[in-house]
PDB file of C-alpha atoms in Angstrom:
ATOM      1  CA  ASN J 264     -31.777  13.043 -17.002  1.00  0.00           C
ATOM      2  CA  GLY J 265     -32.858  10.280 -19.378  1.00  0.00           C
ATOM      3  CA  GLY J 266     -33.174   7.561 -16.765  1.00  0.00           C
ATOM      4  CA  PHE J 267     -35.993   5.039 -16.919  1.00  0.00           C
ATOM      5  CA  VAL J 268     -37.311   2.239 -14.686  1.00  0.00           C
ATOM      6  CA  HIS J 269     -40.036  -0.047 -16.035  1.00  0.00           C
ATOM      7  CA  SER J 270     -43.124  -0.018 -13.818  1.00  0.00           C
ATOM      8  CA  SER J 271     -42.845  -3.801 -13.275  1.00  0.00           C
ATOM      9  CA  LEU J 272     -39.359  -3.663 -11.778  1.00  0.00           C
ATOM     10  CA  ARG J 273     -38.991  -3.921  -8.017  1.00  0.00           C
ATOM     11  CA  TYR J 274     -35.983  -3.576  -5.754  1.00  0.00           C
ATOM     12  CA  ASN J 275     -35.459  -5.803  -2.735  1.00  0.00           C
ATOM     13  CA  GLU J 276     -33.252  -3.694  -0.487  1.00  0.00           C
ATOM     14  CA  SER J 277     -32.318  -6.439   1.965  1.00  0.00           C
ATOM     15  CA  GLN J 278     -31.083  -8.713  -0.839  1.00  0.00           C
ATOM     16  CA  ARG J 279     -29.915  -5.838  -3.057  1.00  0.00           C
ATOM     17  CA  GLN J 280     -31.699  -7.382  -6.052  1.00  0.00           C
ATOM     18  CA  VAL J 281     -33.786  -5.972  -8.847  1.00  0.00           C
ATOM     19  CA  TYR J 282     -36.532  -8.279 -10.056  1.00  0.00           C
ATOM     20  CA  LEU J 283     -39.572  -8.284 -12.328  1.00  0.00           C
ATOM     21  CA  ASP J 284     -42.843  -8.373 -10.407  1.00  0.00           C
ATOM     22  CA  PRO J 285     -45.027 -10.852 -12.344  1.00  0.00           C
ATOM     23  CA  SER J 286     -48.223  -9.546 -10.729  1.00  0.00           C
ATOM     24  CA  SER J 287     -47.747  -6.116 -12.293  1.00  0.00           C
ATOM     25  CA  CYS J 288     -47.099  -7.299 -15.865  1.00  0.00           C
ATOM     26  CA  GLY J 289     -48.889 -10.616 -16.052  1.00  0.00           C
ATOM     27  CA  GLY J 290     -45.535 -12.380 -15.894  1.00  0.00           C
ATOM     28  CA  VAL J 291     -44.684 -11.415 -19.481  1.00  0.00           C
ATOM     29  CA  VAL J 292     -42.671  -8.578 -20.941  1.00  0.00           C
ATOM     30  CA  ASP J 293     -42.377  -8.187 -24.698  1.00  0.00           C
ATOM     31  CA  ALA J 294     -38.973  -8.826 -26.247  1.00  0.00           C
ATOM     32  CA  GLY J 295     -37.051  -5.605 -26.767  1.00  0.00           C
ATOM     33  CA  THR J 296     -38.831  -3.778 -23.937  1.00  0.00           C
ATOM     34  CA  THR J 297     -36.542  -1.407 -22.062  1.00  0.00           C
ATOM     35  CA  LEU J 298     -36.566  -2.329 -18.385  1.00  0.00           C
ATOM     36  CA  LEU J 299     -33.893  -0.018 -17.037  1.00  0.00           C
ATOM     37  CA  ARG J 300     -31.869   2.861 -18.467  1.00  0.00           C
ATOM     38  CA  ILE J 301     -29.148   4.531 -16.443  1.00  0.00           C
ATOM     39  CA  PRO J 302     -27.678   7.675 -18.032  1.00  0.00           C
ATOM     40  CA  ASP J 303     -23.887   7.820 -18.237  1.00  0.00           C
ATOM     41  CA  ALA J 304     -23.939  11.041 -16.180  1.00  0.00           C
ATOM     42  CA  CYS J 305     -25.368   9.086 -13.239  1.00  0.00           C
ATOM     43  CA  LEU J 306     -22.596   6.492 -13.161  1.00  0.00           C
ATOM     44  CA  PRO J 307     -19.528   7.343 -11.102  1.00  0.00           C
ATOM     45  CA  SER J 308     -16.521   7.091 -13.419  1.00  0.00           C
ATOM     46  CA  LEU J 309     -13.192   8.697 -14.214  1.00  0.00           C
ATOM     47  CA  HIS J 310     -15.144  11.298 -16.189  1.00  0.00           C
ATOM     48  CA  SER J 311     -17.069  12.168 -13.016  1.00  0.00           C
ATOM     49  CA  VAL J 312     -13.791  12.720 -11.197  1.00  0.00           C
ATOM     50  CA  GLU J 313     -12.420  14.853 -14.053  1.00  0.00           C
ATOM     51  CA  ARG J 314     -15.496  17.086 -13.929  1.00  0.00           C
ATOM     52  CA  ASP J 315     -14.841  17.872 -10.272  1.00  0.00           C
ATOM     53  CA  GLU J 316     -12.608  20.909 -10.789  1.00  0.00           C
ATOM     54  CA  GLU J 317     -11.225  21.114  -7.268  1.00  0.00           C
ATOM     55  CA  PHE J 318     -11.114  17.723  -5.597  1.00  0.00           C
ATOM     56  CA  GLY J 319     -11.038  15.526  -8.697  1.00  0.00           C
ATOM     57  CA  LYS J 320      -8.074  17.123 -10.390  1.00  0.00           C
ATOM     58  CA  SER J 321      -6.054  17.136  -7.166  1.00  0.00           C
ATOM     59  CA  LEU J 322      -6.983  13.506  -6.548  1.00  0.00           C
ATOM     60  CA  PHE J 323      -5.829  12.497 -10.046  1.00  0.00           C
ATOM     61  CA  GLY J 324      -2.519  14.246  -9.482  1.00  0.00           C
ATOM     62  CA  VAL J 325      -1.844  12.620  -6.134  1.00  0.00           C
ATOM     63  CA  VAL J 326      -2.862   9.088  -7.118  1.00  0.00           C
ATOM     64  CA  HIS J 327      -1.038   9.114 -10.437  1.00  0.00           C
ATOM     65  CA  SER J 328       2.138  10.441  -8.803  1.00  0.00           C
ATOM     66  CA  LEU J 329       2.072   7.257  -6.681  1.00  0.00           C
ATOM     67  CA  GLU J 330       0.908   4.882  -9.409  1.00  0.00           C
ATOM     68  CA  ALA J 331       4.031   2.702  -9.364  1.00  0.00           C
ATOM     69  CA  SER J 332       3.670   2.179  -5.585  1.00  0.00           C
ATOM     70  CA  LEU J 333      -0.030   1.278  -5.549  1.00  0.00           C
ATOM     71  CA  TYR J 334      -1.340  -2.230  -4.935  1.00  0.00           C
ATOM     72  CA  HIS J 335      -4.498  -1.619  -7.005  1.00  0.00           C
ATOM     73  CA  ASP J 336      -4.994  -0.036 -10.411  1.00  0.00           C
ATOM     74  CA  ALA J 337      -4.696   3.762 -10.103  1.00  0.00           C
ATOM     75  CA  GLN J 338      -7.978   4.347 -11.934  1.00  0.00           C
ATOM     76  CA  ASP J 339      -9.862   2.085  -9.522  1.00  0.00           C
ATOM     77  CA  VAL J 340      -8.284   3.901  -6.582  1.00  0.00           C
ATOM     78  CA  VAL J 341      -9.280   7.303  -8.000  1.00  0.00           C
ATOM     79  CA  VAL J 342     -12.930   6.285  -8.443  1.00  0.00           C
ATOM     80  CA  ALA J 343     -13.058   4.623  -4.988  1.00  0.00           C
ATOM     81  CA  LEU J 344     -11.653   7.712  -3.268  1.00  0.00           C
ATOM     82  CA  PHE J 345     -13.950   9.977  -5.264  1.00  0.00           C
ATOM     83  CA  LEU J 346     -16.963   7.956  -4.071  1.00  0.00           C
ATOM     84  CA  ALA J 347     -15.689   8.026  -0.496  1.00  0.00           C
ATOM     85  CA  ARG J 348     -15.529  11.817  -0.770  1.00  0.00           C
ATOM     86  CA  GLN J 349     -19.016  11.976  -2.293  1.00  0.00           C
ATOM     87  CA  GLN J 350     -20.313   9.902   0.607  1.00  0.00           C
ATOM     88  CA  GLN J 351     -19.112  12.636   2.993  1.00  0.00           C
ATOM     89  CA  LEU J 352     -20.841  15.433   1.065  1.00  0.00           C
ATOM     90  CA  SER J 353     -24.448  16.304   1.653  1.00  0.00           C
ATOM     91  CA  PRO J 354     -26.126  16.738  -0.668  1.00  0.00           C
ATOM     92  CA  SER J 355     -24.192  14.806  -3.292  1.00  0.00           C
ATOM     93  CA  PHE J 356     -25.246  14.148  -6.872  1.00  0.00           C
ATOM     94  CA  TYR J 357     -24.318  10.489  -6.257  1.00  0.00           C
ATOM     95  CA  GLU J 358     -26.366  10.045  -3.052  1.00  0.00           C
ATOM     96  CA  PRO J 359     -28.954   7.791  -4.752  1.00  0.00           C
ATOM     97  CA  TYR J 360     -26.174   5.534  -6.075  1.00  0.00           C
ATOM     98  CA  ILE J 361     -24.243   5.509  -2.800  1.00  0.00           C
ATOM     99  CA  ALA J 362     -27.433   4.614  -0.916  1.00  0.00           C
ATOM    100  CA  THR J 363     -27.600   1.309  -2.843  1.00  0.00           C
ATOM    101  CA  LEU J 364     -24.122   0.218  -1.729  1.00  0.00           C
ATOM    102  CA  PRO J 365     -23.787  -2.114   1.260  1.00  0.00           C
ATOM    103  CA  VAL J 366     -22.768  -0.463   4.492  1.00  0.00           C
ATOM    104  CA  THR J 367     -19.857  -2.042   6.337  1.00  0.00           C
ATOM    105  CA  SER J 368     -20.001  -2.600  10.046  1.00  0.00           C
ATOM    106  CA  ASN J 369     -17.246  -2.744  12.619  1.00  0.00           C
ATOM    107  CA  THR J 370     -19.262  -5.238  14.650  1.00  0.00           C
ATOM    108  CA  SER J 371     -17.476  -8.561  15.044  1.00  0.00           C
ATOM    109  CA  LEU J 372     -19.175 -11.693  13.856  1.00  0.00           C
ATOM    110  CA  THR J 373     -20.638 -13.827  16.597  1.00  0.00           C
ATOM    111  CA  ASN J 374     -21.085 -17.581  17.080  1.00  0.00           C
ATOM    112  CA  ASN J 375     -17.932 -18.295  15.073  1.00  0.00           C
ATOM    113  CA  GLY J 376     -19.403 -16.199  12.271  1.00  0.00           C
ATOM    114  CA  ASP J 377     -21.645 -19.011  11.124  1.00  0.00           C
ATOM    115  CA  ASN J 378     -25.096 -17.549  11.709  1.00  0.00           C
ATOM    116  CA  SER J 379     -27.346 -15.029  10.001  1.00  0.00           C
ATOM    117  CA  SER J 380     -25.563 -12.130  11.690  1.00  0.00           C
ATOM    118  CA  ASP J 381     -23.067 -12.303   8.791  1.00  0.00           C
ATOM    119  CA  CYS J 382     -25.633 -10.648   6.540  1.00  0.00           C
ATOM    120  CA  ASN J 383     -26.726  -8.209   9.210  1.00  0.00           C
ATOM    121  CA  ASN J 384     -23.132  -7.084   9.780  1.00  0.00           C
ATOM    122  CA  LEU J 385     -22.575  -6.826   6.046  1.00  0.00           C
ATOM    123  CA  GLN J 386     -19.014  -8.031   6.354  1.00  0.00           C
ATOM    124  CA  LEU J 387     -19.477  -9.970   3.171  1.00  0.00           C
ATOM    125  CA  LEU J 388     -15.971  -9.795   1.742  1.00  0.00           C
ATOM    126  CA  PRO J 389     -13.109 -11.660   3.379  1.00  0.00           C
ATOM    127  CA  ARG J 390     -10.965  -8.513   3.213  1.00  0.00           C
ATOM    128  CA  GLN J 391     -13.454  -6.916   5.643  1.00  0.00           C
ATOM    129  CA  TRP J 392     -13.083  -9.679   8.209  1.00  0.00           C
ATOM    130  CA  ASP J 393     -10.999  -9.164  11.329  1.00  0.00           C
ATOM    131  CA  SER J 394      -7.816 -11.248  11.596  1.00  0.00           C
ATOM    132  CA  GLU J 395      -9.381 -13.799  13.967  1.00  0.00           C
ATOM    133  CA  THR J 396     -12.345 -14.501  11.674  1.00  0.00           C
ATOM    134  CA  LEU J 397     -10.081 -14.594   8.625  1.00  0.00           C
ATOM    135  CA  LYS J 398      -7.726 -17.075  10.253  1.00  0.00           C
ATOM    136  CA  ARG J 399     -10.573 -19.262  11.553  1.00  0.00           C
ATOM    137  CA  ARG J 400     -12.267 -19.459   8.169  1.00  0.00           C
ATOM    138  CA  LEU J 401      -9.421 -19.474   5.677  1.00  0.00           C
ATOM    139  CA  TYR J 402      -6.110 -20.371   7.343  1.00  0.00           C
ATOM    140  CA  GLY J 403      -4.348 -23.068   5.349  1.00  0.00           C
ATOM    141  CA  THR J 404      -5.943 -22.083   2.050  1.00  0.00           C
ATOM    142  CA  SER J 405      -4.384 -20.140  -0.816  1.00  0.00           C
ATOM    143  CA  LEU J 406      -7.087 -17.525  -0.363  1.00  0.00           C
ATOM    144  CA  TYR J 407      -5.850 -16.707   3.154  1.00  0.00           C
ATOM    145  CA  LYS J 408      -2.517 -15.284   1.933  1.00  0.00           C
ATOM    146  CA  ARG J 409      -4.225 -13.414  -0.929  1.00  0.00           C
ATOM    147  CA  ILE J 410      -6.613 -11.729   1.516  1.00  0.00           C
ATOM    148  CA  ILE J 411      -3.765 -10.803   3.877  1.00  0.00           C
ATOM    149  CA  ASN J 412      -1.920  -9.233   0.909  1.00  0.00           C
ATOM    150  CA  GLU J 413      -5.105  -7.412  -0.129  1.00  0.00           C
ATOM    151  CA  GLN J 414      -5.642  -6.007   3.373  1.00  0.00           C
ATOM    152  CA  ASN J 415      -2.014  -4.890   3.605  1.00  0.00           C
ATOM    153  CA  GLY J 416      -2.190  -3.376   0.112  1.00  0.00           C
ATOM    154  CA  ILE J 417      -5.245  -1.329   1.042  1.00  0.00           C
ATOM    155  CA  LYS J 418      -3.611  -0.088   4.267  1.00  0.00           C
ATOM    156  CA  CYS J 419      -0.384   0.863   2.484  1.00  0.00           C
ATOM    157  CA  GLU J 420      -2.283   2.641  -0.321  1.00  0.00           C
ATOM    158  CA  TYR J 421      -4.289   4.584   2.207  1.00  0.00           C
ATOM    159  CA  GLU J 422      -1.176   5.746   4.072  1.00  0.00           C
ATOM    160  CA  LEU J 423       0.673   6.639   0.850  1.00  0.00           C
ATOM    161  CA  ILE J 424      -2.225   8.621  -0.550  1.00  0.00           C
ATOM    162  CA  LYS J 425      -3.030  10.304   2.758  1.00  0.00           C
ATOM    163  CA  THR J 426       0.570  11.460   3.173  1.00  0.00           C
ATOM    164  CA  ALA J 427       0.821  12.690  -0.435  1.00  0.00           C
ATOM    165  CA  TRP J 428      -2.577  14.397  -0.198  1.00  0.00           C
ATOM    166  CA  MET J 429      -1.653  16.211   3.004  1.00  0.00           C
ATOM    167  CA  ARG J 430       1.686  17.282   1.499  1.00  0.00           C
ATOM    168  CA  GLN J 431      -0.072  18.618  -1.606  1.00  0.00           C
ATOM    169  CA  GLN J 432      -2.666  20.515   0.451  1.00  0.00           C
ATOM    170  CA  LYS J 433       0.074  22.059   2.587  1.00  0.00           C
ATOM    171  CA  GLU J 434       2.025  23.138  -0.515  1.00  0.00           C
ATOM    172  CA  GLU J 435      -1.105  24.705  -2.014  1.00  0.00           C
ATOM    173  CA  GLN J 436      -1.768  26.629   1.192  1.00  0.00           C
ATOM    174  CA  CYS J 437       1.802  27.925   1.294  1.00  0.00           C
ATOM    175  CA  SER J 438       1.784  29.092  -2.310  1.00  0.00           C
ATOM    176  CA  PRO J 439      -1.738  30.151  -3.316  1.00  0.00           C
ATOM    177  CA  ARG J 440      -2.304  30.319  -7.050  1.00  0.00           C
ATOM    178  CA  THR J 441      -4.074  33.108  -8.845  1.00  0.00           C
ATOM    179  CA  LYS J 442      -6.021  33.147 -12.091  1.00  0.00           C
ATOM    180  CA  ASP J 443      -3.024  34.872 -13.685  1.00  0.00           C
ATOM    181  CA  ASP J 444      -0.858  31.854 -12.733  1.00  0.00           C
ATOM    182  CA  ASP J 445      -3.373  29.471 -14.335  1.00  0.00           C
ATOM    183  CA  GLN J 446      -3.510  31.556 -17.525  1.00  0.00           C
ATOM    184  CA  LYS J 447       0.301  31.619 -17.758  1.00  0.00           C
ATOM    185  CA  GLN J 448       0.412  27.830 -17.516  1.00  0.00           C
ATOM    186  CA  THR J 449      -2.145  27.328 -20.300  1.00  0.00           C
ATOM    187  CA  SER J 450      -0.399  29.826 -22.622  1.00  0.00           C
TER     188      SER J 450
END
């Protein structure tokens, strides 16, 4: 697929970092040396969604019909939902990419959230924190209100898109399309 990883690169999974292993290259890499090449086809993007004939096109339609009501940019929402769908499929072309993303946990933080369990729970973003942790850590700051708005925006988007998606699926089931219908529309 055109991808390339230099033999001196290493990946630390627990820290999610790529680094150059000095013991494998003598600590020196010549200027201009390619260390990593990721083909465009391997990156989840709007083009990836467009190529998905069934799910992708329906997803575009639903999200863009709600664009004015969304908290986030419609294109970001489309890619996020596409990746969520890919995560449910097995096998998925994007499994290797998805495997590098942090996994969220529903486990509450312990000891007032101030110990190493923060990293183990992978609740790294304030928008992932429960309301008690959020209030304890950020109440009284400008960030607190922004995070509350973000959480509410995500919940509202989810409900809007879920409702529109279910409505669209129901309509498609009630009026199945044929190839003749598709040809008439493109003529």
